Tab-separated table of C-alpha atoms and ligand atoms in Angstrom:
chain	number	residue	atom	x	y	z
F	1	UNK	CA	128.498	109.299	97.995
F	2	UNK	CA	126.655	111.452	100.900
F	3	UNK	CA	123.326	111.088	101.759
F	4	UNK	CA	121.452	114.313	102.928
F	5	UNK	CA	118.398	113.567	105.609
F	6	UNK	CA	116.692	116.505	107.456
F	7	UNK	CA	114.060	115.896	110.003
F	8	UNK	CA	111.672	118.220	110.183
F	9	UNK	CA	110.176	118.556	113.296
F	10	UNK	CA	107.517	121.283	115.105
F	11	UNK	CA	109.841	122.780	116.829
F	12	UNK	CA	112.914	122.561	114.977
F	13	UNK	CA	114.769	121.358	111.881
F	14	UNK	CA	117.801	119.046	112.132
F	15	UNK	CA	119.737	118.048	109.144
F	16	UNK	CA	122.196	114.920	108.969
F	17	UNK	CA	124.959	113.742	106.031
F	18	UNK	CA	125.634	110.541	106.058
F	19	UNK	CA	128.422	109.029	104.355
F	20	UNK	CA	127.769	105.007	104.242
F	21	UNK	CA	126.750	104.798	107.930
F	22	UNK	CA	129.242	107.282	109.126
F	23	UNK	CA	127.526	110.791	109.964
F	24	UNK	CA	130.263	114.086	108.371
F	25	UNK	CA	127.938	116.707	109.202
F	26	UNK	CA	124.866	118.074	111.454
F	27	UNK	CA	123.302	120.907	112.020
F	28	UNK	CA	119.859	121.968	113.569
F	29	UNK	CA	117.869	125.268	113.346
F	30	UNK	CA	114.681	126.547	114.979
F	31	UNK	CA	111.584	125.839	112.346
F	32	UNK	CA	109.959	128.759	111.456
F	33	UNK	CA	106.694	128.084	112.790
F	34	UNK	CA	103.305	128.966	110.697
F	35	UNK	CA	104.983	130.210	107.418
F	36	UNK	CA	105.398	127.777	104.589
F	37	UNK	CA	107.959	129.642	102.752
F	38	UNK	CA	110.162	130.384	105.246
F	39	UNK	CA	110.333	126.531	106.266
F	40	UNK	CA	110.935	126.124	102.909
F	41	UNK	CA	114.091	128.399	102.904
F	42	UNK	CA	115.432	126.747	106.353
F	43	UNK	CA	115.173	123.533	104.796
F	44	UNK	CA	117.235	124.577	101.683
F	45	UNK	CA	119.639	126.368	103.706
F	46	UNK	CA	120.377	123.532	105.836
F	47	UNK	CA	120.773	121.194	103.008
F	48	UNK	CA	123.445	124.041	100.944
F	49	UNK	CA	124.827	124.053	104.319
F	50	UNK	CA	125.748	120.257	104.766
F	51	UNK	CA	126.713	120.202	101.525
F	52	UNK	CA	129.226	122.358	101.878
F	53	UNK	CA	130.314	120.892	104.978
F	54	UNK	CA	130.705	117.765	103.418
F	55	UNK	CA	132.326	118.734	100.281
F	56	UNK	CA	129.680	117.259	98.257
F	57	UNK	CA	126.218	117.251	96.630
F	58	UNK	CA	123.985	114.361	97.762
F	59	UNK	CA	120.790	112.732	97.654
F	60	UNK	CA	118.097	114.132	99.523
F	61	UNK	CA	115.225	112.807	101.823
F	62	UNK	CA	113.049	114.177	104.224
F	63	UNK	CA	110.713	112.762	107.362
F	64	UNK	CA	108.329	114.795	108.424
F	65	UNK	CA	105.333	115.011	111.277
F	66	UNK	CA	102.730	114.065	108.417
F	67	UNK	CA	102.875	112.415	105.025
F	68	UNK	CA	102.396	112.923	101.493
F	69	UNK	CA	98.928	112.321	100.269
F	70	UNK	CA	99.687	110.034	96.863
F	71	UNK	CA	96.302	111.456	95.329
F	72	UNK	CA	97.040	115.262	95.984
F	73	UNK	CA	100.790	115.406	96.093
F	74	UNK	CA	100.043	117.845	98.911
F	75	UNK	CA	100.577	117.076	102.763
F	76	UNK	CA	98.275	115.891	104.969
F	77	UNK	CA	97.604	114.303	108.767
F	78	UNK	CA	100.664	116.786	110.026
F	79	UNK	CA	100.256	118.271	113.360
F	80	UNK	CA	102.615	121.209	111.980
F	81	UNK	CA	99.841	122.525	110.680
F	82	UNK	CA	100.997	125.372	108.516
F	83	UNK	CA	102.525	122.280	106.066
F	84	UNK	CA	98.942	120.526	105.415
F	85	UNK	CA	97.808	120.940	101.797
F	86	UNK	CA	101.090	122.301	100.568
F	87	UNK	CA	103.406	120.731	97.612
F	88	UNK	CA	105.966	120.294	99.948
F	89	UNK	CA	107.681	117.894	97.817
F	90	UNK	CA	106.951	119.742	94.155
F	91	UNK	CA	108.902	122.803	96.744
F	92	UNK	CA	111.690	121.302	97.803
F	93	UNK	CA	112.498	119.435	94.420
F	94	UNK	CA	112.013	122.973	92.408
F	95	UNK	CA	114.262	124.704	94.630
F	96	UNK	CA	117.071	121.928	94.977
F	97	UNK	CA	117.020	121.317	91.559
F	98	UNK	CA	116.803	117.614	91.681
F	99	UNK	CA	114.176	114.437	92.703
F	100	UNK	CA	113.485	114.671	96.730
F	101	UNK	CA	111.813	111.929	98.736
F	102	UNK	CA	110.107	112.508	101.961
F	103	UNK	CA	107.828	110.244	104.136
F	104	UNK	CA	106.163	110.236	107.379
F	105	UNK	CA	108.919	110.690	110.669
F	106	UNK	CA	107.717	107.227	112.152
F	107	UNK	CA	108.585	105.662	108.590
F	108	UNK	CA	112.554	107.315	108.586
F	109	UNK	CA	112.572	105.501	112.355
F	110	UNK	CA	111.832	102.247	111.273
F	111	UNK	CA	114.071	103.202	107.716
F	112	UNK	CA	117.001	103.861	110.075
F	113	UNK	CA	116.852	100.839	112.665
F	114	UNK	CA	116.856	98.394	109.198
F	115	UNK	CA	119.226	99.918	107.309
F	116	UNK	CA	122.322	100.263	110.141
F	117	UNK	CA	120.635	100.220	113.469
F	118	UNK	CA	118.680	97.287	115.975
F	119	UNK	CA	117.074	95.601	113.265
F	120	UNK	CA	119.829	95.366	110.427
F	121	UNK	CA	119.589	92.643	108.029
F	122	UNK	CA	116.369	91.656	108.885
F	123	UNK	CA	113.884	91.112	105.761
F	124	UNK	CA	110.562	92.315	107.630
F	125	UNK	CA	110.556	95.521	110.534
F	126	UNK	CA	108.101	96.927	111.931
F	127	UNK	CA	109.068	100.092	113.939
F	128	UNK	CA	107.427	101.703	116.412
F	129	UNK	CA	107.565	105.320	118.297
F	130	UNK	CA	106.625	105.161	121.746
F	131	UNK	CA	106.205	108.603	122.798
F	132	UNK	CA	104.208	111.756	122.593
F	133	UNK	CA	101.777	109.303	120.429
F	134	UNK	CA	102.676	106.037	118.639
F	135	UNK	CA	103.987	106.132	115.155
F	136	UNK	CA	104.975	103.214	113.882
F	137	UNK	CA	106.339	102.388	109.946
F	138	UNK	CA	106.895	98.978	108.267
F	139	UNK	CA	109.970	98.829	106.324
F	140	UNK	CA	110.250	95.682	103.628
F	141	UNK	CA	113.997	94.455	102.488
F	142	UNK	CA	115.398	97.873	103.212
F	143	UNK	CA	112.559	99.674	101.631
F	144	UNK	CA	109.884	101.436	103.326
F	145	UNK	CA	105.947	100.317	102.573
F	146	UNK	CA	104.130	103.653	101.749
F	147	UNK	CA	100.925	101.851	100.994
F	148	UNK	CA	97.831	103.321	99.222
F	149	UNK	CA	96.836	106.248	101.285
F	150	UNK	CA	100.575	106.378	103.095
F	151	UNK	CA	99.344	105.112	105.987
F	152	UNK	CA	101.215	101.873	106.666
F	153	UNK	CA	102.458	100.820	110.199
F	154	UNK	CA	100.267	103.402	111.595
F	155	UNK	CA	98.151	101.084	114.448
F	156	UNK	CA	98.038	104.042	116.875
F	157	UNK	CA	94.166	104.743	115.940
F	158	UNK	CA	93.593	101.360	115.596
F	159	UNK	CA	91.337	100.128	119.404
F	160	UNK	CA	93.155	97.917	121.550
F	161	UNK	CA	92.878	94.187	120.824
F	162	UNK	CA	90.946	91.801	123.127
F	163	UNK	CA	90.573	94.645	125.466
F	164	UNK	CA	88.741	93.518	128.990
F	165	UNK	CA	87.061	95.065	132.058
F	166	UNK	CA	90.865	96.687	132.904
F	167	UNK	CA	91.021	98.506	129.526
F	168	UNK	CA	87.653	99.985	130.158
F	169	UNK	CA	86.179	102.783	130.450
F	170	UNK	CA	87.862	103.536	127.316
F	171	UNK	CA	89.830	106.759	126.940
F	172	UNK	CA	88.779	109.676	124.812
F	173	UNK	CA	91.529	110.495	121.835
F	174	UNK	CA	92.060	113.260	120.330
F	175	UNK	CA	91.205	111.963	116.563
F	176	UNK	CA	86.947	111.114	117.401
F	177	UNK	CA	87.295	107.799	118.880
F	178	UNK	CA	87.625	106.114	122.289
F	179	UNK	CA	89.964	103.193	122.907
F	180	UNK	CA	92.769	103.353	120.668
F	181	UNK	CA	95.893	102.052	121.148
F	182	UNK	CA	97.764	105.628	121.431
F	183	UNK	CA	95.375	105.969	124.331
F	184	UNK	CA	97.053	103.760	126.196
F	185	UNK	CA	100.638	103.387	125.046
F	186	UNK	CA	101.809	106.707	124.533
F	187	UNK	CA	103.942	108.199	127.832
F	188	UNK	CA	100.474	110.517	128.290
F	189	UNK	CA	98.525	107.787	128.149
F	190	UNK	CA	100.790	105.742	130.935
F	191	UNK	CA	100.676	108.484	133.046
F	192	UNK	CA	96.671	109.033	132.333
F	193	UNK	CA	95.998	105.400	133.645
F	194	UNK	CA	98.458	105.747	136.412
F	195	UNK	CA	95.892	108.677	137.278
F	196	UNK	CA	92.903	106.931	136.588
F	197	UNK	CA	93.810	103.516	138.456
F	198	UNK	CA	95.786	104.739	141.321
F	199	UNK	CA	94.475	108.303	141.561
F	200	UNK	CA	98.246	109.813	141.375
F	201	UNK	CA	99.377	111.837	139.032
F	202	UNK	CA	103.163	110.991	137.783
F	203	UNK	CA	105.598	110.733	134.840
F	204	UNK	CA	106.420	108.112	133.341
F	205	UNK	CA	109.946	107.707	134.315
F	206	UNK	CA	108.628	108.353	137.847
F	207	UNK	CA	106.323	105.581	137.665
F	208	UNK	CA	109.060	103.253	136.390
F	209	UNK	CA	111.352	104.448	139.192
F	210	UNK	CA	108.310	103.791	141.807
F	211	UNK	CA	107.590	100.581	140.340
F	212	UNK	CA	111.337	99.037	140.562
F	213	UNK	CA	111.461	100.424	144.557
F	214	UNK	CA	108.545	98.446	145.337
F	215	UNK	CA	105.447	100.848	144.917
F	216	UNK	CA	102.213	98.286	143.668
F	217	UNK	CA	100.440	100.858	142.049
F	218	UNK	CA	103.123	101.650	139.888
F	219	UNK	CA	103.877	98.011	139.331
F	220	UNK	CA	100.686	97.152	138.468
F	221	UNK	CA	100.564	100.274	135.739
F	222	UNK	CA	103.363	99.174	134.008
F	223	UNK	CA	101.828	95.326	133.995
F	224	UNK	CA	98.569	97.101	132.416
F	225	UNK	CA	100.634	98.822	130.098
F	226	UNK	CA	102.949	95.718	129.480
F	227	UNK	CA	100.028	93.380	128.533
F	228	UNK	CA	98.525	96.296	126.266
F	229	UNK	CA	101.795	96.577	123.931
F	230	UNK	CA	101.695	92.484	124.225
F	231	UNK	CA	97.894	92.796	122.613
F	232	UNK	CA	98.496	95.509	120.098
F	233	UNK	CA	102.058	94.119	119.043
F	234	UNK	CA	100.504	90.006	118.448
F	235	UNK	CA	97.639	91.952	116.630
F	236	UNK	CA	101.020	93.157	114.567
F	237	UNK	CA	102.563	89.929	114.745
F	238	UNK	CA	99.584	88.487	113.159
F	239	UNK	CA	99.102	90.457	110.207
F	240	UNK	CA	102.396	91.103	108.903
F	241	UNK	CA	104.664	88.506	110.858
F	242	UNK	CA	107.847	91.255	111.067
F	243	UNK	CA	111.377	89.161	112.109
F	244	UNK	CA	111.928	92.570	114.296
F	245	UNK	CA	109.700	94.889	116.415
F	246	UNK	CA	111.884	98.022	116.967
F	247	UNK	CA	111.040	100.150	119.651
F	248	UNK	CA	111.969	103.899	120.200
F	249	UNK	CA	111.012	107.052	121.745
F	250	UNK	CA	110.627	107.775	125.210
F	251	UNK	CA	109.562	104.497	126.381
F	252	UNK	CA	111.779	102.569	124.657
F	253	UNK	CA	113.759	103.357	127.842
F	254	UNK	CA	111.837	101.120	129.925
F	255	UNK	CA	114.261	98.100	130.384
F	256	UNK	CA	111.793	95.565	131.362
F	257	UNK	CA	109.719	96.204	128.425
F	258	UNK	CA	111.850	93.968	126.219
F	259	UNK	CA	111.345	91.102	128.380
F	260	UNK	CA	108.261	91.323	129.364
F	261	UNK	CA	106.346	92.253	126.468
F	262	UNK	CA	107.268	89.046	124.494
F	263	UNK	CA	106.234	86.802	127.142
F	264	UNK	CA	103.329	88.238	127.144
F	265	UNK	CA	102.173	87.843	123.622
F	266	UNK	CA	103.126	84.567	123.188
F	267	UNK	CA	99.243	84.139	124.561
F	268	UNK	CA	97.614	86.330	121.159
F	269	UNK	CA	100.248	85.390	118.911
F	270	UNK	CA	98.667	82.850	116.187
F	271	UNK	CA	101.581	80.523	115.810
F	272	UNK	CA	102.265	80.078	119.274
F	273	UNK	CA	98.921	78.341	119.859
F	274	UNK	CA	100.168	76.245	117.626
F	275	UNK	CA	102.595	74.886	119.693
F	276	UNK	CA	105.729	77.211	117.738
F	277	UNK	CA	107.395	79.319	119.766
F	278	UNK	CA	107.018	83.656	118.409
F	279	UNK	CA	110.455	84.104	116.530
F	280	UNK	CA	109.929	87.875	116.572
F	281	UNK	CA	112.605	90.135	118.695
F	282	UNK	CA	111.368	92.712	120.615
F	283	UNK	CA	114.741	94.840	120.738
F	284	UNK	CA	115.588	99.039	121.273
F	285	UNK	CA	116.292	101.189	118.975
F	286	UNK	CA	119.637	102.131	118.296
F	287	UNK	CA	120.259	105.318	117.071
F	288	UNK	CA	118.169	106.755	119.822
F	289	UNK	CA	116.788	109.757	118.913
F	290	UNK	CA	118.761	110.451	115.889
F	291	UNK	CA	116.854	107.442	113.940
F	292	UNK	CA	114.114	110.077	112.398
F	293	UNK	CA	117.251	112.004	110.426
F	294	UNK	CA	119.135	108.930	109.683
F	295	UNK	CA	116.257	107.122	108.619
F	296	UNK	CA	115.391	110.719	105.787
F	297	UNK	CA	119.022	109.699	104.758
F	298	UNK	CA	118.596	106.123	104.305
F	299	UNK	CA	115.246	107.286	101.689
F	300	UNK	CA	117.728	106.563	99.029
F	301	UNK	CA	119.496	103.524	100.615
F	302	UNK	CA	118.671	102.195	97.162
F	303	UNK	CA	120.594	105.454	95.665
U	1	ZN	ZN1	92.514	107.825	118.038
């Protein structure tokens, strides 16, 4: 049986079919920015496409840059802004002719590390995007928590636990607020306090280069930003207890990250004040940047 998963993205659409975890066709096409119908047809043309390609007809699902209100049926929170409050599922399930699932991008991530990637087998994952921003999706025995307003897993907005004097002032963001978490852990927001603290302006992975050759200003940035994923991940930790914290996106690259972070939040973690040491893994994504269209796939792991 073949699974169809497209990813829709800003920039472009990328389709995936999956056959058990073995991928028999890809494609990708440019998204037709700002008109609705024509995303529409790309989406349906990729799909007959695969399908063909495959020599099959399959499920489909589909992660995109928002998520489906479950009041309205209609988009909403997407930064492709020509899909908010549009039927986007009613769409594509008229014009394939069958049902169609589709949930937030971060969501398919975390979908696609449980199902066949880092965090396979595992009962509770909590997945996280560290990138442009922080998206992050909670995925429950193989199946992904929506939650009321389809807005599970997504901390980002939440402000930084037990921040101190080194946290502050707080950062502006983008959604109203000062001080949340994307503020600090997304790769803008790494290089933002690299600017801030050290007055240099840098990218990440030159800051992480500059940091392992023995720069202390760079060092010291990625200990802020170490013990501020330690604090937002026990704050995590502590509410839903996850057996595996996936990480992907850019700064998933970040080697020391995996070491460092769990040593640090052995100090917020509840149980480990209790003398028990944190069983959660910290571990990388992976299906790299292919998660997001594996993860649309694995919608209807249950299928
Ligand atoms: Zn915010």
């Amino acid at each position: 049986m073949i699974r169809i998963g497209i990813d829709l993205g800003g920039s472009k659409i990328e389709g995936i079919a999956l056959d058990g975890s073995r991928d028999v066709a890809r494609l990708r096409v440019a998204t037709p920015r700002d008109d609705y119908e024509a995303t529409i047809e790309a989406i349906v043309s990729v799909i007959r496409e695969l399908e063909q390609r495959a020599g099959a007809t399959g499920t489909v699902g589909v992660g995109i840059p928002g998520t489906i209100s479950p009041s309205t049926g209609l988009v909403k929170n997407a930064n492709s802004v020509w899909l908010i409050g549009r039927p986007l599922l009613d769409d594509l399930s008229a014009r394939l002719d069958r049902p169609v699932r589709i949930a937030n991008d971060a969501n398919c991530f975390a979908v696609s590390e449980a199902a066949d990637g880092a965090a396979a087998g595992a009962a509770v994952v909590f997945g996280v995007i560290l990138g442009t921003g922080t998206g992050a999706g909670i995925v429950v025995r193989g199946e992904v928590l929506t939650g009321a307003h389809a807005i599970a897993g997504e901390w980002g907005h939440n402000p930084l636990p037990w921040a101190d004097e080194n946290d502050r002032p707080e950062p502006e963001c983008y959604c109203g607020r000062a001080g949340c978490i994307e503020t600090y852990l997304s790769g803008p927001g790494l290089a933002a306090d690299h600017q801030r603290r050290a007055g240099v302006t840098a990218t990440v992975p030159e800051i992480v280069a500059r940091a392992g050759s023995g720069d202390s200003a760079a060092a010291q940035t990625l200990n802020r930003y170490v013990s501020r994923a330690a604090r937002g991940l026990a704050a995590i930790i502590n509410v839903l207890d996850p057996d595996v914290i996936v990480l992907g996106g850019g700064l998933s690259n970040i080697p020391v990250l995996y070491e460092q972070i769990p040593r640090a939040w052995n100090r917020w973690v509840f149980a480990a004040g209790r003398g028990e040491a944190v069983r959660t893994q910290l571990v990388q994504a992976r299906h790299g940047d292919s998660s997001g269209v594996r993860g649309a796939a694995w919608l209807w792991r249950d299928a």
